[in-house]
PDB file of C-alpha atoms and ligand atoms in Angstrom:
ATOM      1  CA  UNK A   1      40.943   4.652  25.397  1.00  0.00           C
ATOM      2  CA  UNK A   2      43.815   7.022  24.649  1.00  0.00           C
ATOM      3  CA  UNK A   3      43.900   5.833  21.000  1.00  0.00           C
ATOM      4  CA  UNK A   4      40.184   6.512  20.642  1.00  0.00           C
ATOM      5  CA  UNK A   5      40.633  10.018  22.062  1.00  0.00           C
ATOM      6  CA  UNK A   6      43.343  10.657  19.559  1.00  0.00           C
ATOM      7  CA  UNK A   7      41.193   9.452  16.680  1.00  0.00           C
ATOM      8  CA  UNK A   8      38.214  11.667  17.873  1.00  0.00           C
ATOM      9  CA  UNK A   9      40.517  14.719  18.209  1.00  0.00           C
ATOM     10  CA  UNK A  10      41.979  14.076  14.712  1.00  0.00           C
ATOM     11  CA  UNK A  11      38.495  13.706  13.204  1.00  0.00           C
ATOM     12  CA  UNK A  12      37.213  16.967  14.901  1.00  0.00           C
ATOM     13  CA  UNK A  13      40.266  18.809  13.644  1.00  0.00           C
ATOM     14  CA  UNK A  14      39.639  17.538  10.067  1.00  0.00           C
ATOM     15  CA  UNK A  15      35.987  18.437  10.199  1.00  0.00           C
ATOM     16  CA  UNK A  16      36.702  21.936  11.297  1.00  0.00           C
ATOM     17  CA  UNK A  17      39.239  22.328   8.547  1.00  0.00           C
ATOM     18  CA  UNK A  18      36.800  21.078   5.932  1.00  0.00           C
ATOM     19  CA  UNK A  19      34.044  23.326   7.333  1.00  0.00           C
ATOM     20  CA  UNK A  20      36.351  26.254   7.515  1.00  0.00           C
ATOM     21  CA  UNK A  21      37.253  25.946   3.857  1.00  0.00           C
ATOM     22  CA  UNK A  22      33.610  26.151   2.740  1.00  0.00           C
ATOM     23  CA  UNK A  23      32.693  29.792   2.560  1.00  0.00           C
ATOM     24  CA  UNK A  24      30.796  29.854  -0.692  1.00  0.00           C
ATOM     25  CA  UNK A  25      27.074  28.858  -0.390  1.00  0.00           C
ATOM     26  CA  UNK A  26      27.115  27.576  -3.918  1.00  0.00           C
ATOM     27  CA  UNK A  27      29.677  24.965  -2.924  1.00  0.00           C
ATOM     28  CA  UNK A  28      26.917  22.914  -1.291  1.00  0.00           C
ATOM     29  CA  UNK A  29      24.355  23.341  -4.097  1.00  0.00           C
ATOM     30  CA  UNK A  30      23.670  20.082  -6.015  1.00  0.00           C
ATOM     31  CA  UNK A  31      22.445  20.534  -9.613  1.00  0.00           C
ATOM     32  CA  UNK A  32      22.748  17.063 -11.084  1.00  0.00           C
ATOM     33  CA  UNK A  33      20.934  14.877 -11.627  1.00  0.00           C
ATOM     34  CA  UNK A  34      17.952  17.051 -12.444  1.00  0.00           C
ATOM     35  CA  UNK A  35      14.582  16.049 -10.997  1.00  0.00           C
ATOM     36  CA  UNK A  36      12.062  14.569 -13.366  1.00  0.00           C
ATOM     37  CA  UNK A  37       8.893  16.503 -13.826  1.00  0.00           C
ATOM     38  CA  UNK A  38       5.572  14.802 -12.882  1.00  0.00           C
ATOM     39  CA  UNK A  39       2.312  16.650 -13.556  1.00  0.00           C
ATOM     40  CA  UNK A  40      -0.093  16.125 -10.757  1.00  0.00           C
ATOM     41  CA  UNK A  41      -3.668  14.890 -11.523  1.00  0.00           C
ATOM     42  CA  UNK A  42      -6.739  16.975 -10.718  1.00  0.00           C
ATOM     43  CA  UNK A  43      -7.993  15.984  -7.302  1.00  0.00           C
ATOM     44  CA  UNK A  44      -7.495  12.248  -6.972  1.00  0.00           C
ATOM     45  CA  UNK A  45      -6.833  11.616 -10.649  1.00  0.00           C
ATOM     46  CA  UNK A  46      -3.596   9.950 -11.538  1.00  0.00           C
ATOM     47  CA  UNK A  47      -0.297  11.857 -11.903  1.00  0.00           C
ATOM     48  CA  UNK A  48       1.246  11.972 -15.343  1.00  0.00           C
ATOM     49  CA  UNK A  49       3.603   9.016 -14.664  1.00  0.00           C
ATOM     50  CA  UNK A  50       1.161   6.643 -13.011  1.00  0.00           C
ATOM     51  CA  UNK A  51       0.017   3.319 -14.303  1.00  0.00           C
ATOM     52  CA  UNK A  52      -3.762   3.290 -14.387  1.00  0.00           C
ATOM     53  CA  UNK A  53      -4.869  -0.078 -13.144  1.00  0.00           C
ATOM     54  CA  UNK A  54      -8.547   0.628 -13.208  1.00  0.00           C
ATOM     55  CA  UNK A  55     -10.548   3.551 -14.643  1.00  0.00           C
ATOM     56  CA  UNK A  56     -13.941   1.916 -14.728  1.00  0.00           C
ATOM     57  CA  UNK A  57     -13.908   0.914 -18.372  1.00  0.00           C
ATOM     58  CA  UNK A  58     -12.640  -2.656 -18.285  1.00  0.00           C
ATOM     59  CA  UNK A  59     -10.406  -5.101 -16.398  1.00  0.00           C
ATOM     60  CA  UNK A  60      -7.624  -5.145 -19.041  1.00  0.00           C
ATOM     61  CA  UNK A  61      -5.023  -4.808 -16.333  1.00  0.00           C
ATOM     62  CA  UNK A  62      -6.486  -7.628 -14.148  1.00  0.00           C
ATOM     63  CA  UNK A  63      -7.042 -11.427 -14.144  1.00  0.00           C
ATOM     64  CA  UNK A  64      -8.369 -13.999 -11.824  1.00  0.00           C
ATOM     65  CA  UNK A  65      -5.983 -14.638  -8.986  1.00  0.00           C
ATOM     66  CA  UNK A  66      -6.838 -18.331  -8.898  1.00  0.00           C
ATOM     67  CA  UNK A  67      -6.317 -19.390 -12.603  1.00  0.00           C
ATOM     68  CA  UNK A  68      -5.451 -16.201 -14.551  1.00  0.00           C
ATOM     69  CA  UNK A  69      -8.791 -16.340 -16.302  1.00  0.00           C
ATOM     70  CA  UNK A  70     -11.017 -13.410 -17.212  1.00  0.00           C
ATOM     71  CA  UNK A  71     -12.309 -11.203 -14.310  1.00  0.00           C
ATOM     72  CA  UNK A  72     -16.027 -11.749 -13.737  1.00  0.00           C
ATOM     73  CA  UNK A  73     -16.636  -8.805 -11.142  1.00  0.00           C
ATOM     74  CA  UNK A  74     -19.409  -6.366 -12.129  1.00  0.00           C
ATOM     75  CA  UNK A  75     -18.540  -3.264 -14.177  1.00  0.00           C
ATOM     76  CA  UNK A  76     -21.132  -0.678 -13.061  1.00  0.00           C
ATOM     77  CA  UNK A  77     -20.787   1.634 -16.023  1.00  0.00           C
ATOM     78  CA  UNK A  78     -20.086   4.600 -13.776  1.00  0.00           C
ATOM     79  CA  UNK A  79     -16.333   4.285 -13.407  1.00  0.00           C
ATOM     80  CA  UNK A  80     -16.568   1.690 -10.704  1.00  0.00           C
ATOM     81  CA  UNK A  81     -16.638  -2.137 -10.345  1.00  0.00           C
ATOM     82  CA  UNK A  82     -18.192  -4.312  -7.686  1.00  0.00           C
ATOM     83  CA  UNK A  83     -17.001  -7.628  -6.216  1.00  0.00           C
ATOM     84  CA  UNK A  84     -18.983 -10.524  -7.665  1.00  0.00           C
ATOM     85  CA  UNK A  85     -19.339 -12.765  -4.629  1.00  0.00           C
ATOM     86  CA  UNK A  86     -17.929 -16.099  -5.619  1.00  0.00           C
ATOM     87  CA  UNK A  87     -16.100 -14.556  -8.560  1.00  0.00           C
ATOM     88  CA  UNK A  88     -12.812 -14.916  -6.666  1.00  0.00           C
ATOM     89  CA  UNK A  89      -9.926 -12.597  -5.979  1.00  0.00           C
ATOM     90  CA  UNK A  90      -8.538 -10.590  -8.842  1.00  0.00           C
ATOM     91  CA  UNK A  91      -4.800  -9.642  -9.409  1.00  0.00           C
ATOM     92  CA  UNK A  92      -2.910  -7.174 -11.657  1.00  0.00           C
ATOM     93  CA  UNK A  93      -1.251  -8.841 -14.633  1.00  0.00           C
ATOM     94  CA  UNK A  94       1.753  -6.701 -14.049  1.00  0.00           C
ATOM     95  CA  UNK A  95       4.016  -7.365 -11.039  1.00  0.00           C
ATOM     96  CA  UNK A  96       5.157  -4.614  -8.705  1.00  0.00           C
ATOM     97  CA  UNK A  97       7.723  -3.997  -6.031  1.00  0.00           C
ATOM     98  CA  UNK A  98       8.145  -0.620  -4.215  1.00  0.00           C
ATOM     99  CA  UNK A  99       5.183   1.554  -5.066  1.00  0.00           C
ATOM    100  CA  UNK A 100       2.732   4.294  -4.324  1.00  0.00           C
ATOM    101  CA  UNK A 101      -0.843   2.915  -4.715  1.00  0.00           C
ATOM    102  CA  UNK A 102      -4.129   4.891  -4.875  1.00  0.00           C
ATOM    103  CA  UNK A 103      -7.326   2.853  -4.518  1.00  0.00           C
ATOM    104  CA  UNK A 104     -10.902   4.214  -3.860  1.00  0.00           C
ATOM    105  CA  UNK A 105     -13.526   1.863  -2.367  1.00  0.00           C
ATOM    106  CA  UNK A 106     -17.131   2.041  -1.293  1.00  0.00           C
ATOM    107  CA  UNK A 107     -18.842  -0.112   1.383  1.00  0.00           C
ATOM    108  CA  UNK A 108     -22.332  -1.379   0.539  1.00  0.00           C
ATOM    109  CA  UNK A 109     -25.076   1.137   1.442  1.00  0.00           C
ATOM    110  CA  UNK A 110     -27.224  -1.788   2.489  1.00  0.00           C
ATOM    111  CA  UNK A 111     -25.612  -2.619   5.739  1.00  0.00           C
ATOM    112  CA  UNK A 112     -25.639  -6.235   6.730  1.00  0.00           C
ATOM    113  CA  UNK A 113     -23.451  -8.474   8.920  1.00  0.00           C
ATOM    114  CA  UNK A 114     -21.181  -7.508  11.710  1.00  0.00           C
ATOM    115  CA  UNK A 115     -17.487  -7.548  12.686  1.00  0.00           C
ATOM    116  CA  UNK A 116     -15.507  -9.234   9.870  1.00  0.00           C
ATOM    117  CA  UNK A 117     -18.852  -9.947   8.005  1.00  0.00           C
ATOM    118  CA  UNK A 118     -19.504  -6.347   7.075  1.00  0.00           C
ATOM    119  CA  UNK A 119     -18.203  -5.157   3.826  1.00  0.00           C
ATOM    120  CA  UNK A 120     -15.028  -7.179   3.888  1.00  0.00           C
ATOM    121  CA  UNK A 121     -12.474  -7.020   1.028  1.00  0.00           C
ATOM    122  CA  UNK A 122      -8.768  -6.328   1.019  1.00  0.00           C
ATOM    123  CA  UNK A 123      -5.845  -4.947  -0.892  1.00  0.00           C
ATOM    124  CA  UNK A 124      -2.885  -7.264  -0.948  1.00  0.00           C
ATOM    125  CA  UNK A 125       0.472  -5.752  -1.845  1.00  0.00           C
ATOM    126  CA  UNK A 126       2.530  -8.243  -3.760  1.00  0.00           C
ATOM    127  CA  UNK A 127      -0.527 -10.622  -3.487  1.00  0.00           C
ATOM    128  CA  UNK A 128       0.513 -11.271   0.110  1.00  0.00           C
ATOM    129  CA  UNK A 129       0.344  -8.369   2.477  1.00  0.00           C
ATOM    130  CA  UNK A 130      -3.221  -7.307   3.187  1.00  0.00           C
ATOM    131  CA  UNK A 131      -4.425  -3.749   3.950  1.00  0.00           C
ATOM    132  CA  UNK A 132      -7.828  -4.629   5.317  1.00  0.00           C
ATOM    133  CA  UNK A 133     -10.939  -3.231   3.602  1.00  0.00           C
ATOM    134  CA  UNK A 134     -13.856  -3.440   5.949  1.00  0.00           C
ATOM    135  CA  UNK A 135     -16.950  -1.353   6.978  1.00  0.00           C
ATOM    136  CA  UNK A 136     -15.850  -0.287  10.433  1.00  0.00           C
ATOM    137  CA  UNK A 137     -18.251   2.631  10.687  1.00  0.00           C
ATOM    138  CA  UNK A 138     -20.010   1.853  14.001  1.00  0.00           C
ATOM    139  CA  UNK A 139     -18.889  -1.750  13.614  1.00  0.00           C
ATOM    140  CA  UNK A 140     -16.595  -3.318  16.111  1.00  0.00           C
ATOM    141  CA  UNK A 141     -14.243  -6.105  15.219  1.00  0.00           C
ATOM    142  CA  UNK A 142     -10.762  -7.173  16.547  1.00  0.00           C
ATOM    143  CA  UNK A 143      -8.525  -4.015  16.311  1.00  0.00           C
ATOM    144  CA  UNK A 144      -5.806  -5.695  14.257  1.00  0.00           C
ATOM    145  CA  UNK A 145      -8.370  -6.758  11.717  1.00  0.00           C
ATOM    146  CA  UNK A 146     -10.310  -3.464  11.158  1.00  0.00           C
ATOM    147  CA  UNK A 147     -10.107  -1.017   8.347  1.00  0.00           C
ATOM    148  CA  UNK A 148      -6.647   0.213   7.762  1.00  0.00           C
ATOM    149  CA  UNK A 149      -5.013  -2.630   9.602  1.00  0.00           C
ATOM    150  CA  UNK A 150      -2.262  -4.650   8.189  1.00  0.00           C
ATOM    151  CA  UNK A 151      -4.346  -7.785   8.778  1.00  0.00           C
ATOM    152  CA  UNK A 152      -3.567  -9.422  12.091  1.00  0.00           C
ATOM    153  CA  UNK A 153      -0.191  -7.655  12.325  1.00  0.00           C
ATOM    154  CA  UNK A 154      -0.735  -3.915  12.900  1.00  0.00           C
ATOM    155  CA  UNK A 155      -3.636  -1.979  14.432  1.00  0.00           C
ATOM    156  CA  UNK A 156      -4.360   1.295  12.530  1.00  0.00           C
ATOM    157  CA  UNK A 157      -3.594   4.442  14.412  1.00  0.00           C
ATOM    158  CA  UNK A 158      -7.187   5.692  14.145  1.00  0.00           C
ATOM    159  CA  UNK A 159     -10.542   4.668  12.669  1.00  0.00           C
ATOM    160  CA  UNK A 160     -11.021   7.017   9.624  1.00  0.00           C
ATOM    161  CA  UNK A 161     -14.062   5.210   8.072  1.00  0.00           C
ATOM    162  CA  UNK A 162     -16.658   7.150   6.238  1.00  0.00           C
ATOM    163  CA  UNK A 163     -20.215   6.004   6.310  1.00  0.00           C
ATOM    164  CA  UNK A 164     -21.223   2.994   4.189  1.00  0.00           C
ATOM    165  CA  UNK A 165     -22.188   4.005   0.721  1.00  0.00           C
ATOM    166  CA  UNK A 166     -19.694   6.827   0.588  1.00  0.00           C
ATOM    167  CA  UNK A 167     -16.428   6.644  -1.443  1.00  0.00           C
ATOM    168  CA  UNK A 168     -13.309   6.288   0.504  1.00  0.00           C
ATOM    169  CA  UNK A 169      -9.544   6.285  -0.410  1.00  0.00           C
ATOM    170  CA  UNK A 170      -6.443   4.542   0.476  1.00  0.00           C
ATOM    171  CA  UNK A 171      -3.099   6.094  -0.452  1.00  0.00           C
ATOM    172  CA  UNK A 172      -0.375   3.460   0.224  1.00  0.00           C
ATOM    173  CA  UNK A 173       3.396   3.743   0.177  1.00  0.00           C
ATOM    174  CA  UNK A 174       4.970   0.369   0.128  1.00  0.00           C
ATOM    175  CA  UNK A 175       8.670  -0.758   0.352  1.00  0.00           C
ATOM    176  CA  UNK A 176       8.905  -4.402  -0.585  1.00  0.00           C
ATOM    177  CA  UNK A 177      10.787  -6.839   1.606  1.00  0.00           C
ATOM    178  CA  UNK A 178      14.314  -7.865   0.378  1.00  0.00           C
ATOM    179  CA  UNK A 179      15.540 -11.433   0.164  1.00  0.00           C
ATOM    180  CA  UNK A 180      19.070 -12.428  -0.514  1.00  0.00           C
ATOM    181  CA  UNK A 181      20.246 -15.047  -3.098  1.00  0.00           C
ATOM    182  CA  UNK A 182      19.850 -17.725  -0.380  1.00  0.00           C
ATOM    183  CA  UNK A 183      16.082 -16.756  -0.044  1.00  0.00           C
ATOM    184  CA  UNK A 184      16.684 -15.327   3.416  1.00  0.00           C
ATOM    185  CA  UNK A 185      14.839 -12.257   4.465  1.00  0.00           C
ATOM    186  CA  UNK A 186      17.458  -9.519   4.845  1.00  0.00           C
ATOM    187  CA  UNK A 187      15.166  -6.474   5.053  1.00  0.00           C
ATOM    188  CA  UNK A 188      11.481  -6.451   5.975  1.00  0.00           C
ATOM    189  CA  UNK A 189       8.875  -4.598   3.992  1.00  0.00           C
ATOM    190  CA  UNK A 190       7.473  -1.298   5.269  1.00  0.00           C
ATOM    191  CA  UNK A 191       4.043   0.324   4.630  1.00  0.00           C
ATOM    192  CA  UNK A 192       2.523   3.691   5.166  1.00  0.00           C
ATOM    193  CA  UNK A 193      -1.266   3.999   4.673  1.00  0.00           C
ATOM    194  CA  UNK A 194      -3.476   7.106   4.431  1.00  0.00           C
ATOM    195  CA  UNK A 195      -7.166   6.394   4.858  1.00  0.00           C
ATOM    196  CA  UNK A 196      -9.232   9.322   3.566  1.00  0.00           C
ATOM    197  CA  UNK A 197      -6.124  11.449   3.832  1.00  0.00           C
ATOM    198  CA  UNK A 198      -5.506  10.411   7.528  1.00  0.00           C
ATOM    199  CA  UNK A 199      -2.390   8.385   8.493  1.00  0.00           C
ATOM    200  CA  UNK A 200      -3.401   5.003   9.810  1.00  0.00           C
ATOM    201  CA  UNK A 201      -0.114   3.110   9.290  1.00  0.00           C
ATOM    202  CA  UNK A 202       3.244   5.044   9.452  1.00  0.00           C
ATOM    203  CA  UNK A 203       6.168   3.127   8.115  1.00  0.00           C
ATOM    204  CA  UNK A 204       4.903  -0.101   9.661  1.00  0.00           C
ATOM    205  CA  UNK A 205       7.137  -3.020   9.431  1.00  0.00           C
ATOM    206  CA  UNK A 206       5.598  -5.951   7.643  1.00  0.00           C
ATOM    207  CA  UNK A 207       6.226  -9.171   9.574  1.00  0.00           C
ATOM    208  CA  UNK A 208       5.347 -11.463   6.743  1.00  0.00           C
ATOM    209  CA  UNK A 209       2.258 -12.768   5.060  1.00  0.00           C
ATOM    210  CA  UNK A 210      -1.041 -11.714   6.598  1.00  0.00           C
ATOM    211  CA  UNK A 211      -2.589 -15.011   7.550  1.00  0.00           C
ATOM    212  CA  UNK A 212      -6.032 -15.627   8.790  1.00  0.00           C
ATOM    213  CA  UNK A 213      -4.812 -18.474  10.926  1.00  0.00           C
ATOM    214  CA  UNK A 214      -1.274 -18.749  12.216  1.00  0.00           C
ATOM    215  CA  UNK A 215       1.890 -16.702  12.101  1.00  0.00           C
ATOM    216  CA  UNK A 216       3.263 -14.510   9.211  1.00  0.00           C
ATOM    217  CA  UNK A 217       5.420 -16.426   6.651  1.00  0.00           C
ATOM    218  CA  UNK A 218       8.524 -15.095   4.886  1.00  0.00           C
ATOM    219  CA  UNK A 219       8.898 -17.151   1.744  1.00  0.00           C
ATOM    220  CA  UNK A 220      11.188 -15.456  -0.684  1.00  0.00           C
ATOM    221  CA  UNK A 221       9.579 -13.791  -3.656  1.00  0.00           C
ATOM    222  CA  UNK A 222      10.155 -11.088  -6.283  1.00  0.00           C
ATOM    223  CA  UNK A 223       7.791  -8.464  -7.678  1.00  0.00           C
ATOM    224  CA  UNK A 224       4.160  -9.621  -7.643  1.00  0.00           C
ATOM    225  CA  UNK A 225       0.709  -8.298  -8.578  1.00  0.00           C
ATOM    226  CA  UNK A 226      -1.678  -6.256  -6.466  1.00  0.00           C
ATOM    227  CA  UNK A 227      -4.559  -8.448  -5.387  1.00  0.00           C
ATOM    228  CA  UNK A 228      -8.214  -7.420  -4.476  1.00  0.00           C
ATOM    229  CA  UNK A 229     -10.159  -9.746  -2.229  1.00  0.00           C
ATOM    230  CA  UNK A 230     -13.532 -11.314  -2.907  1.00  0.00           C
ATOM    231  CA  UNK A 231     -14.765 -11.964   0.676  1.00  0.00           C
ATOM    232  CA  UNK A 232     -18.347 -12.374  -0.482  1.00  0.00           C
ATOM    233  CA  UNK A 233     -19.487  -8.754   0.182  1.00  0.00           C
ATOM    234  CA  UNK A 234     -20.545  -6.190  -2.453  1.00  0.00           C
ATOM    235  CA  UNK A 235     -17.529  -3.829  -2.026  1.00  0.00           C
ATOM    236  CA  UNK A 236     -16.920  -1.464  -4.987  1.00  0.00           C
ATOM    237  CA  UNK A 237     -13.649  -0.005  -6.378  1.00  0.00           C
ATOM    238  CA  UNK A 238     -12.688   2.814  -8.666  1.00  0.00           C
ATOM    239  CA  UNK A 239      -9.856   5.014  -9.770  1.00  0.00           C
ATOM    240  CA  UNK A 240      -6.958   2.649  -9.005  1.00  0.00           C
ATOM    241  CA  UNK A 241      -3.501   3.794 -10.006  1.00  0.00           C
ATOM    242  CA  UNK A 242       0.042   3.040  -9.137  1.00  0.00           C
ATOM    243  CA  UNK A 243       3.430   4.646  -9.327  1.00  0.00           C
ATOM    244  CA  UNK A 244       6.530   2.421  -9.249  1.00  0.00           C
ATOM    245  CA  UNK A 245       9.151   3.811  -6.864  1.00  0.00           C
TER     246      UNK A 245
HETATM  247 MG1  LIG B 301     -10.193  -8.688   4.030  1.00  0.00          MG
END
């Protein structure tokens, strides 16, 4: 105990000497490295350093998640695309780790189905971790499966859904999980989600894969594509861009 007190006293004395020596405000200014310039986009348009994943013209950045074949979803010719029911999930050709992802989506204006059957799709970070896309405007479902949930892991803080037929946005900040050389999870992933500019997930810990049945799994993996889900509903997407962090 005495020894700890001596150490604490010595440390306090050292700190006060160091503080006492700094009298010039410039001494605590850091000038290097210089911060890179990124030009913001107009409105929700991509910033200058973003990778545009979908601008409405084609699926050149995407492939079938099942067999890497060509995407068959419908290009609407107005900057958007719509899920082709039965066309299967699609995934980016490029793999990503930590990222900032912007996705706009629109629920079908013809409302049908209820609970998980209404306008279901999903955005899977690293092809594994689903941010639920669902029409939860006046549509009740289980709370950990509604719009803005990390599917069956984390209930969104609020329900920020716009009406079906209106464009909505997700802005997602994702820190990928880390696995060591023995394939053991050493740091879980984290995710922050803004739904229509409103925080619905704040630095939420990812427990593992977002399973429909059963518990999350943590099988080691590296960078992986962003996957969009075909859940059989006519959900549309537009203006998808990503910044690697
Ligand atoms: Mg889904």
